[in-house]
Coordinates of N, CA and C in Angstrom, one line a residue:
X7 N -8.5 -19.6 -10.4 CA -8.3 -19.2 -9.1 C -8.1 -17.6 -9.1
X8 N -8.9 -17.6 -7.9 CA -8.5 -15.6 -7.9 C -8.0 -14.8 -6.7
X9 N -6.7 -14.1 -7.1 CA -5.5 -13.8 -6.2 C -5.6 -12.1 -6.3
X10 N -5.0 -11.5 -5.0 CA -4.5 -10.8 -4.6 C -3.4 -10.7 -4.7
X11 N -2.5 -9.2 -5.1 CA -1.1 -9.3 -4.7 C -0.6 -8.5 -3.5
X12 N 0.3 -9.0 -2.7 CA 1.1 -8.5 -2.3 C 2.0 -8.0 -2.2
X13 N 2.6 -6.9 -2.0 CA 4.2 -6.4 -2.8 C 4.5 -6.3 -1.2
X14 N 6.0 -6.5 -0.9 CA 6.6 -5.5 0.0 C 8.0 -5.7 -0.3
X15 N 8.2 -4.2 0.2 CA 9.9 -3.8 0.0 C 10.6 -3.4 0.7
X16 N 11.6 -3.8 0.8 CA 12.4 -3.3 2.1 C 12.9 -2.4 1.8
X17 N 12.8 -1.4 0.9 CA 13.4 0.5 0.5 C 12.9 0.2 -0.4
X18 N 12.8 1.7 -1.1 CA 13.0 2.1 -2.3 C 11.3 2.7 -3.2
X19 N 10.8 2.1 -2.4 CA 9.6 2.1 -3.0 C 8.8 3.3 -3.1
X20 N 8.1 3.4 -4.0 CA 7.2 5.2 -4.7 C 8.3 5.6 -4.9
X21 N 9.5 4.8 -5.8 CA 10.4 5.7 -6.7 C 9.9 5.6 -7.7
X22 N 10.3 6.2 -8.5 CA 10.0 6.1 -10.0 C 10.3 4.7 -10.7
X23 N 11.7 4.3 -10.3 CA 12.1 2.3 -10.6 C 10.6 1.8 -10.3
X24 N 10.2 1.9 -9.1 CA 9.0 0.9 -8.7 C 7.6 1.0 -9.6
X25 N 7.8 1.7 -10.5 CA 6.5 2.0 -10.9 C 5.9 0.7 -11.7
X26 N 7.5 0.1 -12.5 CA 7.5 -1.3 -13.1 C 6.8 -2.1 -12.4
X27 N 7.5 -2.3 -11.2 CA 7.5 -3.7 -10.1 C 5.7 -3.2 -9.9
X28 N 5.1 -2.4 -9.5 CA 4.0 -2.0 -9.2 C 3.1 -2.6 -10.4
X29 N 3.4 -2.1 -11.6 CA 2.5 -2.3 -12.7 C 2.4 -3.9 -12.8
X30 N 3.7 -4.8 -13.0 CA 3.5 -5.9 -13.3 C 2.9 -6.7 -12.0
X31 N 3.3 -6.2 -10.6 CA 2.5 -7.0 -10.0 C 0.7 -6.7 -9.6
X32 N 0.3 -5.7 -10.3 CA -1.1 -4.7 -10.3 C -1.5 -5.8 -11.7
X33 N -0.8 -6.3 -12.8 CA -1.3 -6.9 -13.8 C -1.5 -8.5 -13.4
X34 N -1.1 -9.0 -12.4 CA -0.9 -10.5 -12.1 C -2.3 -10.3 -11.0
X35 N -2.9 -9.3 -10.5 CA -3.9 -9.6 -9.6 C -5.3 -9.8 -10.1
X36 N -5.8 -11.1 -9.8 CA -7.5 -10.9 -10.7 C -8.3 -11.0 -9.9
X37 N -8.5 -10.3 -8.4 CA -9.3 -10.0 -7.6 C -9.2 -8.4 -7.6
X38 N -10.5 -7.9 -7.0 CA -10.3 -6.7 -6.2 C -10.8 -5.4 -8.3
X39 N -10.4 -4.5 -7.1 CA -11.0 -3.5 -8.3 C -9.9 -2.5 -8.8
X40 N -8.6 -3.3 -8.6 CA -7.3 -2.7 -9.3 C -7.2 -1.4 -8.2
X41 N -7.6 -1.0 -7.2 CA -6.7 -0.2 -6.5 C -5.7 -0.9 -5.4
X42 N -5.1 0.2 -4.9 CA -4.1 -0.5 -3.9 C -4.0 0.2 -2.7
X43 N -4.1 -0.5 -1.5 CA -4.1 -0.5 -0.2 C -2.2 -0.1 0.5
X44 N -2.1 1.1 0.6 CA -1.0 1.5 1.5 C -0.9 1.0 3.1
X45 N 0.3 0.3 3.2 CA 0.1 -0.1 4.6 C 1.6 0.2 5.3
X46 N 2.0 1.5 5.5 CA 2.9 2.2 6.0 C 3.8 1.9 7.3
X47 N 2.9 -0.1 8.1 CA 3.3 -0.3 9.4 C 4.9 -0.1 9.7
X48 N 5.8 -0.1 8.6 CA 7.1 -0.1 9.2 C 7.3 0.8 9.8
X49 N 6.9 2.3 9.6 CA 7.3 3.3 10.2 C 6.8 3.9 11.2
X50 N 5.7 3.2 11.4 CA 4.8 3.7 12.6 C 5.7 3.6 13.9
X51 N 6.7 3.4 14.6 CA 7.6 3.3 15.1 C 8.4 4.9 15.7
X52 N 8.8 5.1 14.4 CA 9.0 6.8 13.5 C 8.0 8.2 14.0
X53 N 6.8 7.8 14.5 CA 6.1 8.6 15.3 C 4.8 8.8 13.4
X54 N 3.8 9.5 14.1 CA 3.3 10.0 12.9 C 3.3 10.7 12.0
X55 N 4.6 11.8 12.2 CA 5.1 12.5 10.8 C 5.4 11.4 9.6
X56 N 6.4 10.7 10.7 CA 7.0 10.1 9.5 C 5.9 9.2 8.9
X57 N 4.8 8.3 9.3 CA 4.1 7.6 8.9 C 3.4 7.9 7.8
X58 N 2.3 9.3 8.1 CA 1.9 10.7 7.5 C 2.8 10.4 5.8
X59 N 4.0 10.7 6.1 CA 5.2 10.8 4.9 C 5.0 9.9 4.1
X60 N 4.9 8.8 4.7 CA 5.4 7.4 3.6 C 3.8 7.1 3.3
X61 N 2.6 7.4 3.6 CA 1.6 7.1 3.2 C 1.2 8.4 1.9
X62 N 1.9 9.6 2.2 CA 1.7 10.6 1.1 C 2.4 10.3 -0.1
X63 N 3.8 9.8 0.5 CA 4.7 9.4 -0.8 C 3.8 8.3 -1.4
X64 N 3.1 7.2 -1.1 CA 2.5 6.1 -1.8 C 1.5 6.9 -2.3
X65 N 0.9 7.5 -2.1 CA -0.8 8.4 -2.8 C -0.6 8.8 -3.9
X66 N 1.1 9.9 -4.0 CA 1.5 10.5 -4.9 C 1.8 9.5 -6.2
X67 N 2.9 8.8 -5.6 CA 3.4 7.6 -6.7 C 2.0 6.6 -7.5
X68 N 1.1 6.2 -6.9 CA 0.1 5.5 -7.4 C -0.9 6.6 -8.0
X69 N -1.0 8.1 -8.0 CA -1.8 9.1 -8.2 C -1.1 8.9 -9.8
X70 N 0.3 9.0 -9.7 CA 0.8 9.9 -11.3 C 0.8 8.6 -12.2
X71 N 1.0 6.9 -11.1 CA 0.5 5.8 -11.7 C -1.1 5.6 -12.7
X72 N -1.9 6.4 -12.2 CA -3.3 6.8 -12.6 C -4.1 5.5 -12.1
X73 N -3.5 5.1 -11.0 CA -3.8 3.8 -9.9 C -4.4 4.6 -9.1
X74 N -5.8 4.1 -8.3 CA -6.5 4.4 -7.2 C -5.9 3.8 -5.7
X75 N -5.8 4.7 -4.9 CA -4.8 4.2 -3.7 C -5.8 4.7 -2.5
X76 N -5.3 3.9 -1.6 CA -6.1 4.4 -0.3 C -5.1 4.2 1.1
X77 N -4.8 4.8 2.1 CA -3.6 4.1 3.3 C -4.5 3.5 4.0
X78 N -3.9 2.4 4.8 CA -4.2 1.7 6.0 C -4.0 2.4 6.9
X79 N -4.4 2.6 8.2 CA -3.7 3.2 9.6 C -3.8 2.5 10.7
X80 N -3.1 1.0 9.8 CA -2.9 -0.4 10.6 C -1.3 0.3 11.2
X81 N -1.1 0.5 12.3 CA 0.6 1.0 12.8 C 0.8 -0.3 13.9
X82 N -0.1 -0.9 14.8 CA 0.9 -1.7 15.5 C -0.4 -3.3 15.2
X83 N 0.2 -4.4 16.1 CA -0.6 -5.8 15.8 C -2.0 -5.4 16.2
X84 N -2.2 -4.8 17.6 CA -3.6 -4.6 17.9 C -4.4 -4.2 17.0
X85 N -4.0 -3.5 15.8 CA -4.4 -2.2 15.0 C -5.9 -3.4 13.6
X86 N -4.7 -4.7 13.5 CA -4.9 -5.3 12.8 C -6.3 -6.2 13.5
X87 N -6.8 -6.2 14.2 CA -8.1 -6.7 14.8 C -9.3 -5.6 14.8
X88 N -8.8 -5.1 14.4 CA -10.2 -3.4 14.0 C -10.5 -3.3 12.9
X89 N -11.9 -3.8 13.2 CA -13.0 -3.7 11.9 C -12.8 -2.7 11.0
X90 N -12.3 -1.2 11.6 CA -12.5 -0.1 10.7 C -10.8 -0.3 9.8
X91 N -9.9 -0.9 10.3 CA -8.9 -1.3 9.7 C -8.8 -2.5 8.4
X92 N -9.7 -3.2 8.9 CA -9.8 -4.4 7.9 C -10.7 -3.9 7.2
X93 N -11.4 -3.4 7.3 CA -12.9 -2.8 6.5 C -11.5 -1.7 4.9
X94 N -10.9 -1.3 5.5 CA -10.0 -0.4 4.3 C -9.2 -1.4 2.9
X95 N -9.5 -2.5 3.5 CA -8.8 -3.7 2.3 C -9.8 -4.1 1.7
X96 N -10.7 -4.1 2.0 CA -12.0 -4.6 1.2 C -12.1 -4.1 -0.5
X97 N -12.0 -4.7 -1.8 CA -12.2 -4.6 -2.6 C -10.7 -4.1 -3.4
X98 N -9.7 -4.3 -2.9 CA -8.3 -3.9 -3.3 C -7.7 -5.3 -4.1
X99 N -7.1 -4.9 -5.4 CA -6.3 -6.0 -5.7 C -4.8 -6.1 -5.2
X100 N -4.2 -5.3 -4.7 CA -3.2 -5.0 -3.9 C -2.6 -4.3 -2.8
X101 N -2.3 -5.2 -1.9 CA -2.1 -4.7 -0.5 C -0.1 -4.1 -0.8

């Protein structure tokens, strides 16, 4: 069987601690081409600085990870029915 991972966290995450939680769940995925899909929707609320922020913080953290990373600019439900949105998950082993 071939899986995707999912991570999500309610804080803390693109700290340095998470780099663990990231690796081991980046080792359990055997789909996709080992990069990871940022998907920032909590903050979109926050306006787009902040969104901007937490998608740079994830780029950085999976950059120094020597992980290939890409953001979503999935922010509200509508967002999630756009081709050019869903088309950004395509070939990711974790969202």
């Amino acid at each position: 069987m071939s899986s995707r991972v999912i991570s999500i966290f309610g804080s803390g995450e693109f700290q340095e601690w998470s780099e663990e939680v990231d690796r081991f769940a980046l080792d359990r995925a055997s789909t996709g081409d080992g990069s990871v899909v940022i998907i920032p929707t909590a903050s979109a609320p926050e306006g787009d600085d902040v969104f901007r922020s937490w998608a740079t913080m994830g780029l950085e953290h999976y950059e120094h990870m020597g992980v290939q990373a890409r953001v979503s600019g999935l922010k509200y439900r509508a967002d999630a029915y756009s081709e050019d949105h869903v088309a950004v998950l395509e070939g990711a082993s974790m969202f």
